[in-house]
Amino acid sequence: MQITKRQNIIIQNPETNEFLADAFYPEIEGKLPLIIFVHGYKGYKDWGAWNLMAEKYAKAGFFFVKFNFSHNGTTVDNPHQFTDLEAFGNNNYTKELSDLEAVIDFFVMNEKVNNEKIVLIGHSRGGGISIIKTYEDERINGLITLASVDTLDRFPKNSAFEKWKESGVFYVINGRTKQEMPHYYQFYEDFEKDEHRFDVERAAEMAKAHLLIIHGTNDESVCVKNAEHLHILNPNSELYLIENANHTFGAKEPWEENILPEDLNEVVEKSIEFINDKLVNE
């Protein structure tokens, strides 16, 4: 099966900034379900094994899209590194939801896409964003969360919060690149003024799409209890735990092998089975 890869497509979003997206899809007859992957905090579309993941979804008969949030710290000219830390510091949830809307709007117009079968796959913080978007957008039929958070209220607490408010910025060290990555206080202000909208728990309860929750039992970044909580909030969801899997399901940056790590491969295979069962073969 021939797979077409269109990489670094420029998406325009007048509410934020331009950013890049990739589309992987098979050259077969008929319209394809649209699968959109939403990366997480300190993530980007070309991180680790995401390209291999994209190919596997495409080979399964899907139109698979991944993208960089406009303010994730990468740029159109340099999508693989955090070269725009000012943009990173000015990111917020409103911008991420706006970017996701722009991605959906762009790709539903593609002649290869079946716009009645749209699935979001959100990793980590991208899972929280995807849950909210699924509740807000009736076009989305399916949602798969990977190591997702169950709240977007993940800000500094107590004295650390007061210091952030006073100074206007706090920094997080990127363990891989060793960069000091800024977070400006506007991030919290954006959250506070629209806190009801950013309520992941409420969105999970209210979302009508088919929902699969995948989490590793050895997740070092987002506790597996987040997944169990999301499942309780949405009893119609399916909870799938991968024993001893970590936050990125065995993937890392850079990923130099030509096959998926075992746990991430299980994630993809379970997701393909879920999409086929709930959307394709319904």
PDB file of C-alpha atoms in Angstrom:
ATOM      1  CA  MET A   1       0.000   0.000   0.000  1.00  0.00           C
ATOM      2  CA  GLN A   2       1.363   3.376  -1.027  1.00  0.00           C
ATOM      3  CA  ILE A   3       1.414   5.953   1.785  1.00  0.00           C
ATOM      4  CA  THR A   4       1.458   9.661   0.949  1.00  0.00           C
ATOM      5  CA  LYS A   5       3.274  11.896   3.423  1.00  0.00           C
ATOM      6  CA  ARG A   6       2.645  15.629   3.199  1.00  0.00           C
ATOM      7  CA  GLN A   7       4.841  17.238   5.834  1.00  0.00           C
ATOM      8  CA  ASN A   8       5.194  20.799   7.106  1.00  0.00           C
ATOM      9  CA  ILE A   9       1.930  22.084   5.678  1.00  0.00           C
ATOM     10  CA  ILE A  10       1.469  25.678   6.827  1.00  0.00           C
ATOM     11  CA  ILE A  11      -1.780  26.278   8.726  1.00  0.00           C
ATOM     12  CA  GLN A  12      -2.909  29.878   9.123  1.00  0.00           C
ATOM     13  CA  ASN A  13      -4.650  30.923  12.327  1.00  0.00           C
ATOM     14  CA  PRO A  14      -5.324  34.666  12.569  1.00  0.00           C
ATOM     15  CA  GLU A  15      -6.148  34.254  16.278  1.00  0.00           C
ATOM     16  CA  THR A  16      -2.663  32.923  17.105  1.00  0.00           C
ATOM     17  CA  ASN A  17       0.050  32.465  14.485  1.00  0.00           C
ATOM     18  CA  GLU A  18       0.886  30.191  11.564  1.00  0.00           C
ATOM     19  CA  PHE A  19       2.080  26.689  12.390  1.00  0.00           C
ATOM     20  CA  LEU A  20       2.886  23.358  10.736  1.00  0.00           C
ATOM     21  CA  ALA A  21       0.960  20.127  10.244  1.00  0.00           C
ATOM     22  CA  ASP A  22       1.645  16.746   8.629  1.00  0.00           C
ATOM     23  CA  ALA A  23      -0.778  14.428   6.852  1.00  0.00           C
ATOM     24  CA  PHE A  24      -0.150  10.690   6.306  1.00  0.00           C
ATOM     25  CA  TYR A  25      -2.710   8.710   4.301  1.00  0.00           C
ATOM     26  CA  PRO A  26      -2.986   5.687   2.003  1.00  0.00           C
ATOM     27  CA  GLU A  27      -3.612   6.032  -1.719  1.00  0.00           C
ATOM     28  CA  ILE A  28      -6.833   4.023  -1.790  1.00  0.00           C
ATOM     29  CA  GLU A  29     -10.337   4.609  -3.124  1.00  0.00           C
ATOM     30  CA  GLY A  30     -12.966   6.261  -0.965  1.00  0.00           C
ATOM     31  CA  LYS A  31     -12.991   8.804   1.821  1.00  0.00           C
ATOM     32  CA  LEU A  32     -10.980   8.119   4.968  1.00  0.00           C
ATOM     33  CA  PRO A  33     -11.668   8.715   8.668  1.00  0.00           C
ATOM     34  CA  LEU A  34      -9.745  11.763   9.895  1.00  0.00           C
ATOM     35  CA  ILE A  35      -7.487  11.120  12.896  1.00  0.00           C
ATOM     36  CA  ILE A  36      -5.861  14.170  14.519  1.00  0.00           C
ATOM     37  CA  PHE A  37      -3.039  13.720  17.026  1.00  0.00           C
ATOM     38  CA  VAL A  38      -2.690  16.441  19.674  1.00  0.00           C
ATOM     39  CA  HIS A  39       0.732  16.620  21.328  1.00  0.00           C
ATOM     40  CA  GLY A  40       1.308  17.484  24.971  1.00  0.00           C
ATOM     41  CA  TYR A  41       3.364  19.830  27.108  1.00  0.00           C
ATOM     42  CA  LYS A  42       6.909  20.319  25.776  1.00  0.00           C
ATOM     43  CA  GLY A  43       5.870  18.165  22.826  1.00  0.00           C
ATOM     44  CA  TYR A  44       5.869  18.681  19.065  1.00  0.00           C
ATOM     45  CA  LYS A  45       4.705  16.810  15.990  1.00  0.00           C
ATOM     46  CA  ASP A  46       8.067  15.235  15.074  1.00  0.00           C
ATOM     47  CA  TRP A  47       9.022  14.158  18.588  1.00  0.00           C
ATOM     48  CA  GLY A  48      10.318  10.630  19.110  1.00  0.00           C
ATOM     49  CA  ALA A  49       8.394   7.911  17.292  1.00  0.00           C
ATOM     50  CA  TRP A  50       5.398  10.001  16.215  1.00  0.00           C
ATOM     51  CA  ASN A  51       6.276   9.649  12.512  1.00  0.00           C
ATOM     52  CA  LEU A  52       6.322   5.855  12.771  1.00  0.00           C
ATOM     53  CA  MET A  53       3.018   6.039  14.631  1.00  0.00           C
ATOM     54  CA  ALA A  54       1.561   8.178  11.825  1.00  0.00           C
ATOM     55  CA  GLU A  55       2.618   5.636   9.198  1.00  0.00           C
ATOM     56  CA  LYS A  56       0.952   2.780  11.084  1.00  0.00           C
ATOM     57  CA  TYR A  57      -2.350   4.643  11.293  1.00  0.00           C
ATOM     58  CA  ALA A  58      -2.152   5.496   7.590  1.00  0.00           C
ATOM     59  CA  LYS A  59      -1.502   1.853   6.682  1.00  0.00           C
ATOM     60  CA  ALA A  60      -4.633   0.965   8.660  1.00  0.00           C
ATOM     61  CA  GLY A  61      -6.691   3.109   6.272  1.00  0.00           C
ATOM     62  CA  PHE A  62      -6.871   6.440   8.062  1.00  0.00           C
ATOM     63  CA  PHE A  63      -6.086  10.038   7.129  1.00  0.00           C
ATOM     64  CA  PHE A  64      -3.718  10.817  10.015  1.00  0.00           C
ATOM     65  CA  VAL A  65      -2.751  14.385  10.955  1.00  0.00           C
ATOM     66  CA  LYS A  66      -0.299  15.677  13.543  1.00  0.00           C
ATOM     67  CA  PHE A  67       0.653  19.297  14.121  1.00  0.00           C
ATOM     68  CA  ASN A  68       2.626  21.764  16.202  1.00  0.00           C
ATOM     69  CA  PHE A  69       0.674  24.151  18.383  1.00  0.00           C
ATOM     70  CA  SER A  70       1.470  27.696  17.272  1.00  0.00           C
ATOM     71  CA  HIS A  71       2.998  28.554  20.654  1.00  0.00           C
ATOM     72  CA  ASN A  72       4.747  25.288  21.556  1.00  0.00           C
ATOM     73  CA  GLY A  73       8.184  26.902  21.134  1.00  0.00           C
ATOM     74  CA  THR A  74       8.977  25.551  17.672  1.00  0.00           C
ATOM     75  CA  THR A  75       8.771  27.666  14.526  1.00  0.00           C
ATOM     76  CA  VAL A  76       7.767  27.195  10.896  1.00  0.00           C
ATOM     77  CA  ASP A  77      11.452  27.398   9.961  1.00  0.00           C
ATOM     78  CA  ASN A  78      12.653  25.120  12.751  1.00  0.00           C
ATOM     79  CA  PRO A  79       9.924  22.629  13.744  1.00  0.00           C
ATOM     80  CA  HIS A  80      12.244  20.254  15.621  1.00  0.00           C
ATOM     81  CA  GLN A  81      13.647  22.552  18.308  1.00  0.00           C
ATOM     82  CA  PHE A  82      12.402  25.029  20.895  1.00  0.00           C
ATOM     83  CA  THR A  83      13.864  28.139  19.301  1.00  0.00           C
ATOM     84  CA  ASP A  84      11.011  30.516  20.204  1.00  0.00           C
ATOM     85  CA  LEU A  85      10.850  30.465  23.989  1.00  0.00           C
ATOM     86  CA  GLU A  86       8.987  33.783  23.988  1.00  0.00           C
ATOM     87  CA  ALA A  87       6.110  32.095  22.147  1.00  0.00           C
ATOM     88  CA  PHE A  88       6.306  29.141  24.542  1.00  0.00           C
ATOM     89  CA  GLY A  89       5.981  31.498  27.496  1.00  0.00           C
ATOM     90  CA  ASN A  90       2.951  33.145  25.922  1.00  0.00           C
ATOM     91  CA  ASN A  91       1.111  29.911  25.227  1.00  0.00           C
ATOM     92  CA  ASN A  92      -2.243  29.233  26.882  1.00  0.00           C
ATOM     93  CA  TYR A  93      -5.248  26.934  26.605  1.00  0.00           C
ATOM     94  CA  THR A  94      -7.308  29.404  24.573  1.00  0.00           C
ATOM     95  CA  LYS A  95      -4.606  29.432  21.892  1.00  0.00           C
ATOM     96  CA  GLU A  96      -4.307  25.641  21.852  1.00  0.00           C
ATOM     97  CA  LEU A  97      -8.052  25.165  21.407  1.00  0.00           C
ATOM     98  CA  SER A  98      -8.035  27.773  18.654  1.00  0.00           C
ATOM     99  CA  ASP A  99      -5.182  25.991  16.865  1.00  0.00           C
ATOM    100  CA  LEU A 100      -6.962  22.651  17.109  1.00  0.00           C
ATOM    101  CA  GLU A 101     -10.068  24.239  15.615  1.00  0.00           C
ATOM    102  CA  ALA A 102      -7.961  25.574  12.728  1.00  0.00           C
ATOM    103  CA  VAL A 103      -6.518  22.110  12.084  1.00  0.00           C
ATOM    104  CA  ILE A 104      -9.955  20.484  11.989  1.00  0.00           C
ATOM    105  CA  ASP A 105     -11.335  23.208   9.714  1.00  0.00           C
ATOM    106  CA  PHE A 106      -8.384  22.840   7.336  1.00  0.00           C
ATOM    107  CA  PHE A 107      -8.429  19.068   6.934  1.00  0.00           C
ATOM    108  CA  VAL A 108     -12.185  18.431   6.806  1.00  0.00           C
ATOM    109  CA  MET A 109     -12.039  20.239   3.470  1.00  0.00           C
ATOM    110  CA  ASN A 110      -9.639  17.648   2.029  1.00  0.00           C
ATOM    111  CA  GLU A 111     -11.246  15.532  -0.683  1.00  0.00           C
ATOM    112  CA  LYS A 112      -9.794  12.348   0.853  1.00  0.00           C
ATOM    113  CA  VAL A 113     -11.442  12.948   4.255  1.00  0.00           C
ATOM    114  CA  ASN A 114     -14.744  11.585   5.493  1.00  0.00           C
ATOM    115  CA  ASN A 115     -15.815  14.552   7.594  1.00  0.00           C
ATOM    116  CA  GLU A 116     -18.447  12.469   9.371  1.00  0.00           C
ATOM    117  CA  LYS A 117     -15.765  10.312  10.982  1.00  0.00           C
ATOM    118  CA  ILE A 118     -13.371  12.501  13.006  1.00  0.00           C
ATOM    119  CA  VAL A 119     -11.253  11.218  15.895  1.00  0.00           C
ATOM    120  CA  LEU A 120      -8.938  13.140  18.231  1.00  0.00           C
ATOM    121  CA  ILE A 121      -5.984  11.408  19.886  1.00  0.00           C
ATOM    122  CA  GLY A 122      -4.561  13.545  22.695  1.00  0.00           C
ATOM    123  CA  HIS A 123      -1.359  12.812  24.597  1.00  0.00           C
ATOM    124  CA  SER A 124      -0.794  14.122  28.146  1.00  0.00           C
ATOM    125  CA  ARG A 125      -1.911  17.766  28.327  1.00  0.00           C
ATOM    126  CA  GLY A 126      -3.076  17.345  24.748  1.00  0.00           C
ATOM    127  CA  GLY A 127      -5.522  14.808  26.140  1.00  0.00           C
ATOM    128  CA  GLY A 128      -7.114  17.469  28.328  1.00  0.00           C
ATOM    129  CA  ILE A 129      -7.344  19.850  25.373  1.00  0.00           C
ATOM    130  CA  SER A 130      -8.848  17.084  23.231  1.00  0.00           C
ATOM    131  CA  ILE A 131     -11.483  16.258  25.854  1.00  0.00           C
ATOM    132  CA  ILE A 132     -12.625  19.887  25.947  1.00  0.00           C
ATOM    133  CA  LYS A 133     -12.634  20.167  22.155  1.00  0.00           C
ATOM    134  CA  THR A 134     -14.622  16.945  21.807  1.00  0.00           C
ATOM    135  CA  TYR A 135     -17.291  18.313  24.130  1.00  0.00           C
ATOM    136  CA  GLU A 136     -17.400  21.651  22.290  1.00  0.00           C
ATOM    137  CA  ASP A 137     -17.348  20.357  18.703  1.00  0.00           C
ATOM    138  CA  GLU A 138     -20.120  17.998  17.575  1.00  0.00           C
ATOM    139  CA  ARG A 139     -18.137  17.085  14.467  1.00  0.00           C
ATOM    140  CA  ILE A 140     -15.857  14.883  16.590  1.00  0.00           C
ATOM    141  CA  ASN A 141     -17.136  11.293  16.757  1.00  0.00           C
ATOM    142  CA  GLY A 142     -14.285   9.613  18.607  1.00  0.00           C
ATOM    143  CA  LEU A 143     -11.719  10.502  21.262  1.00  0.00           C
ATOM    144  CA  ILE A 144      -8.677   8.545  22.412  1.00  0.00           C
ATOM    145  CA  THR A 145      -6.632   9.853  25.323  1.00  0.00           C
ATOM    146  CA  LEU A 146      -3.049   8.713  25.860  1.00  0.00           C
ATOM    147  CA  ALA A 147      -1.600   9.323  29.349  1.00  0.00           C
ATOM    148  CA  SER A 148      -4.035  12.214  29.677  1.00  0.00           C
ATOM    149  CA  VAL A 149      -4.400  14.651  32.539  1.00  0.00           C
ATOM    150  CA  ASP A 150      -7.814  14.893  34.212  1.00  0.00           C
ATOM    151  CA  THR A 151      -7.473  18.622  34.933  1.00  0.00           C
ATOM    152  CA  LEU A 152      -5.807  21.611  33.289  1.00  0.00           C
ATOM    153  CA  ASP A 153      -5.326  23.319  36.643  1.00  0.00           C
ATOM    154  CA  ARG A 154      -1.677  22.249  36.791  1.00  0.00           C
ATOM    155  CA  PHE A 155      -0.154  25.518  37.935  1.00  0.00           C
ATOM    156  CA  PRO A 156       2.292  26.255  40.785  1.00  0.00           C
ATOM    157  CA  LYS A 157       0.678  26.217  44.225  1.00  0.00           C
ATOM    158  CA  ASN A 158       0.999  28.227  47.439  1.00  0.00           C
ATOM    159  CA  SER A 159       4.241  30.247  47.780  1.00  0.00           C
ATOM    160  CA  ALA A 160       5.433  29.236  44.305  1.00  0.00           C
ATOM    161  CA  PHE A 161       2.215  30.636  42.849  1.00  0.00           C
ATOM    162  CA  GLU A 162       2.649  33.915  44.746  1.00  0.00           C
ATOM    163  CA  LYS A 163       6.201  34.245  43.450  1.00  0.00           C
ATOM    164  CA  TRP A 164       4.944  33.624  39.904  1.00  0.00           C
ATOM    165  CA  LYS A 165       2.247  36.258  40.274  1.00  0.00           C
ATOM    166  CA  GLU A 166       4.726  38.766  41.660  1.00  0.00           C
ATOM    167  CA  SER A 167       7.513  38.216  39.134  1.00  0.00           C
ATOM    168  CA  GLY A 168       5.286  37.495  36.147  1.00  0.00           C
ATOM    169  CA  VAL A 169       7.261  34.436  35.054  1.00  0.00           C
ATOM    170  CA  PHE A 170       8.459  31.073  36.279  1.00  0.00           C
ATOM    171  CA  TYR A 171      10.841  28.705  34.500  1.00  0.00           C
ATOM    172  CA  VAL A 172      10.849  24.965  33.972  1.00  0.00           C
ATOM    173  CA  ILE A 173      14.032  23.165  32.980  1.00  0.00           C
ATOM    174  CA  ASN A 174      13.639  20.965  29.921  1.00  0.00           C
ATOM    175  CA  GLY A 175      15.286  17.721  31.019  1.00  0.00           C
ATOM    176  CA  ARG A 176      16.330  16.818  27.478  1.00  0.00           C
ATOM    177  CA  THR A 177      17.514  20.168  26.070  1.00  0.00           C
ATOM    178  CA  LYS A 178      18.431  21.799  29.428  1.00  0.00           C
ATOM    179  CA  GLN A 179      16.657  24.984  28.316  1.00  0.00           C
ATOM    180  CA  GLU A 180      14.979  27.219  30.874  1.00  0.00           C
ATOM    181  CA  MET A 181      11.460  27.392  29.465  1.00  0.00           C
ATOM    182  CA  PRO A 182       9.400  30.414  30.606  1.00  0.00           C
ATOM    183  CA  HIS A 183       5.752  30.480  31.625  1.00  0.00           C
ATOM    184  CA  TYR A 184       4.312  33.970  31.845  1.00  0.00           C
ATOM    185  CA  TYR A 185       1.572  34.738  34.334  1.00  0.00           C
ATOM    186  CA  GLN A 186      -0.828  35.427  31.451  1.00  0.00           C
ATOM    187  CA  PHE A 187      -1.200  31.632  31.235  1.00  0.00           C
ATOM    188  CA  TYR A 188      -2.982  31.517  34.574  1.00  0.00           C
ATOM    189  CA  GLU A 189      -4.963  34.689  33.846  1.00  0.00           C
ATOM    190  CA  ASP A 190      -6.236  33.103  30.635  1.00  0.00           C
ATOM    191  CA  PHE A 191      -7.256  29.990  32.589  1.00  0.00           C
ATOM    192  CA  GLU A 192      -8.928  31.925  35.392  1.00  0.00           C
ATOM    193  CA  LYS A 193     -11.098  34.102  33.156  1.00  0.00           C
ATOM    194  CA  ASP A 194     -12.495  31.040  31.360  1.00  0.00           C
ATOM    195  CA  GLU A 195     -12.181  28.407  34.077  1.00  0.00           C
ATOM    196  CA  HIS A 196     -15.582  26.883  33.347  1.00  0.00           C
ATOM    197  CA  ARG A 197     -14.602  26.242  29.737  1.00  0.00           C
ATOM    198  CA  PHE A 198     -11.337  24.588  30.783  1.00  0.00           C
ATOM    199  CA  ASP A 199     -13.033  22.166  33.183  1.00  0.00           C
ATOM    200  CA  VAL A 200     -11.817  18.793  31.881  1.00  0.00           C
ATOM    201  CA  GLU A 201     -13.977  16.846  34.339  1.00  0.00           C
ATOM    202  CA  ARG A 202     -17.168  18.529  33.151  1.00  0.00           C
ATOM    203  CA  ALA A 203     -16.189  18.060  29.497  1.00  0.00           C
ATOM    204  CA  ALA A 204     -15.415  14.373  30.074  1.00  0.00           C
ATOM    205  CA  GLU A 205     -18.818  13.858  31.692  1.00  0.00           C
ATOM    206  CA  MET A 206     -20.671  15.669  28.906  1.00  0.00           C
ATOM    207  CA  ALA A 207     -18.777  14.499  25.804  1.00  0.00           C
ATOM    208  CA  LYS A 208     -20.937  12.384  23.497  1.00  0.00           C
ATOM    209  CA  ALA A 209     -18.183  10.877  21.338  1.00  0.00           C
ATOM    210  CA  HIS A 210     -16.915   7.312  21.696  1.00  0.00           C
ATOM    211  CA  LEU A 211     -14.096   7.478  24.265  1.00  0.00           C
ATOM    212  CA  LEU A 212     -11.077   5.227  24.784  1.00  0.00           C
ATOM    213  CA  ILE A 213      -8.759   6.027  27.709  1.00  0.00           C
ATOM    214  CA  ILE A 214      -5.251   4.534  27.463  1.00  0.00           C
ATOM    215  CA  HIS A 215      -2.663   4.882  30.217  1.00  0.00           C
ATOM    216  CA  GLY A 216       0.507   3.163  31.389  1.00  0.00           C
ATOM    217  CA  THR A 217       0.585   1.835  34.940  1.00  0.00           C
ATOM    218  CA  ASN A 218       4.157   3.127  35.378  1.00  0.00           C
ATOM    219  CA  ASP A 219       3.533   6.678  34.111  1.00  0.00           C
ATOM    220  CA  GLU A 220       6.104   8.907  35.806  1.00  0.00           C
ATOM    221  CA  SER A 221       4.491  12.213  34.729  1.00  0.00           C
ATOM    222  CA  VAL A 222       0.715  11.740  34.931  1.00  0.00           C
ATOM    223  CA  CYS A 223      -0.499   9.250  37.525  1.00  0.00           C
ATOM    224  CA  VAL A 224      -2.684   6.405  36.264  1.00  0.00           C
ATOM    225  CA  LYS A 225      -5.359   7.619  38.693  1.00  0.00           C
ATOM    226  CA  ASN A 226      -6.050  10.385  36.158  1.00  0.00           C
ATOM    227  CA  ALA A 227      -7.208   7.727  33.679  1.00  0.00           C
ATOM    228  CA  GLU A 228      -9.293   5.915  36.275  1.00  0.00           C
ATOM    229  CA  HIS A 229     -10.937   9.218  37.209  1.00  0.00           C
ATOM    230  CA  LEU A 230     -11.789  10.033  33.584  1.00  0.00           C
ATOM    231  CA  HIS A 231     -13.332   6.574  33.218  1.00  0.00           C
ATOM    232  CA  ILE A 232     -15.517   7.127  36.292  1.00  0.00           C
ATOM    233  CA  LEU A 233     -16.622  10.507  34.930  1.00  0.00           C
ATOM    234  CA  ASN A 234     -17.653   8.915  31.616  1.00  0.00           C
ATOM    235  CA  PRO A 235     -18.986   5.404  32.337  1.00  0.00           C
ATOM    236  CA  ASN A 236     -19.539   4.771  28.613  1.00  0.00           C
ATOM    237  CA  SER A 237     -15.793   5.078  28.043  1.00  0.00           C
ATOM    238  CA  GLU A 238     -13.383   2.181  27.708  1.00  0.00           C
ATOM    239  CA  LEU A 239     -10.336   2.113  30.011  1.00  0.00           C
ATOM    240  CA  TYR A 240      -7.260   0.310  28.703  1.00  0.00           C
ATOM    241  CA  LEU A 241      -4.206   0.105  30.953  1.00  0.00           C
ATOM    242  CA  ILE A 242      -0.794  -1.034  29.679  1.00  0.00           C
ATOM    243  CA  GLU A 243       1.149  -2.769  32.403  1.00  0.00           C
ATOM    244  CA  ASN A 244       4.449  -1.031  33.302  1.00  0.00           C
ATOM    245  CA  ALA A 245       4.206   1.432  30.386  1.00  0.00           C
ATOM    246  CA  ASN A 246       5.653   4.908  31.008  1.00  0.00           C
ATOM    247  CA  HIS A 247       4.361   8.340  30.027  1.00  0.00           C
ATOM    248  CA  THR A 248       5.491   8.108  26.387  1.00  0.00           C
ATOM    249  CA  PHE A 249       4.838   4.374  26.026  1.00  0.00           C
ATOM    250  CA  GLY A 250       8.501   3.542  25.547  1.00  0.00           C
ATOM    251  CA  ALA A 251       9.272   6.269  23.002  1.00  0.00           C
ATOM    252  CA  LYS A 252      11.970   8.914  23.472  1.00  0.00           C
ATOM    253  CA  GLU A 253      13.622  11.750  21.570  1.00  0.00           C
ATOM    254  CA  PRO A 254      15.460  11.015  19.395  1.00  0.00           C
ATOM    255  CA  TRP A 255      13.942   7.679  18.352  1.00  0.00           C
ATOM    256  CA  GLU A 256      16.483   6.013  16.074  1.00  0.00           C
ATOM    257  CA  GLU A 257      14.887   2.615  15.487  1.00  0.00           C
ATOM    258  CA  ASN A 258      12.684   1.902  12.480  1.00  0.00           C
ATOM    259  CA  ILE A 259       9.969   0.159  14.509  1.00  0.00           C
ATOM    260  CA  LEU A 260       7.678   1.425  17.228  1.00  0.00           C
ATOM    261  CA  PRO A 261       8.489   0.680  20.865  1.00  0.00           C
ATOM    262  CA  GLU A 262       6.439  -2.279  22.077  1.00  0.00           C
ATOM    263  CA  ASP A 263       4.111  -0.291  24.328  1.00  0.00           C
ATOM    264  CA  LEU A 264       3.408   2.424  21.763  1.00  0.00           C
ATOM    265  CA  ASN A 265       2.748  -0.244  19.147  1.00  0.00           C
ATOM    266  CA  GLU A 266       0.150  -1.728  21.524  1.00  0.00           C
ATOM    267  CA  VAL A 267      -1.380   1.746  21.912  1.00  0.00           C
ATOM    268  CA  VAL A 268      -1.735   2.119  18.141  1.00  0.00           C
ATOM    269  CA  GLU A 269      -3.120  -1.373  17.595  1.00  0.00           C
ATOM    270  CA  LYS A 270      -5.692  -0.946  20.367  1.00  0.00           C
ATOM    271  CA  SER A 271      -6.653   2.470  18.958  1.00  0.00           C
ATOM    272  CA  ILE A 272      -7.079   1.115  15.429  1.00  0.00           C
ATOM    273  CA  GLU A 273      -9.281  -1.678  16.758  1.00  0.00           C
ATOM    274  CA  PHE A 274     -11.369   0.850  18.718  1.00  0.00           C
ATOM    275  CA  ILE A 275     -11.833   3.207  15.755  1.00  0.00           C
ATOM    276  CA  ASN A 276     -12.784   0.386  13.417  1.00  0.00           C
ATOM    277  CA  ASP A 277     -15.237  -1.052  15.923  1.00  0.00           C
ATOM    278  CA  LYS A 278     -16.913   2.225  16.943  1.00  0.00           C
ATOM    279  CA  LEU A 279     -16.774   4.327  13.775  1.00  0.00           C
ATOM    280  CA  VAL A 280     -15.804   2.389  10.672  1.00  0.00           C
ATOM    281  CA  ASN A 281     -17.774  -0.833  11.092  1.00  0.00           C
ATOM    282  CA  GLU A 282     -20.725   0.561  13.019  1.00  0.00           C
TER     283      GLU A 282
END
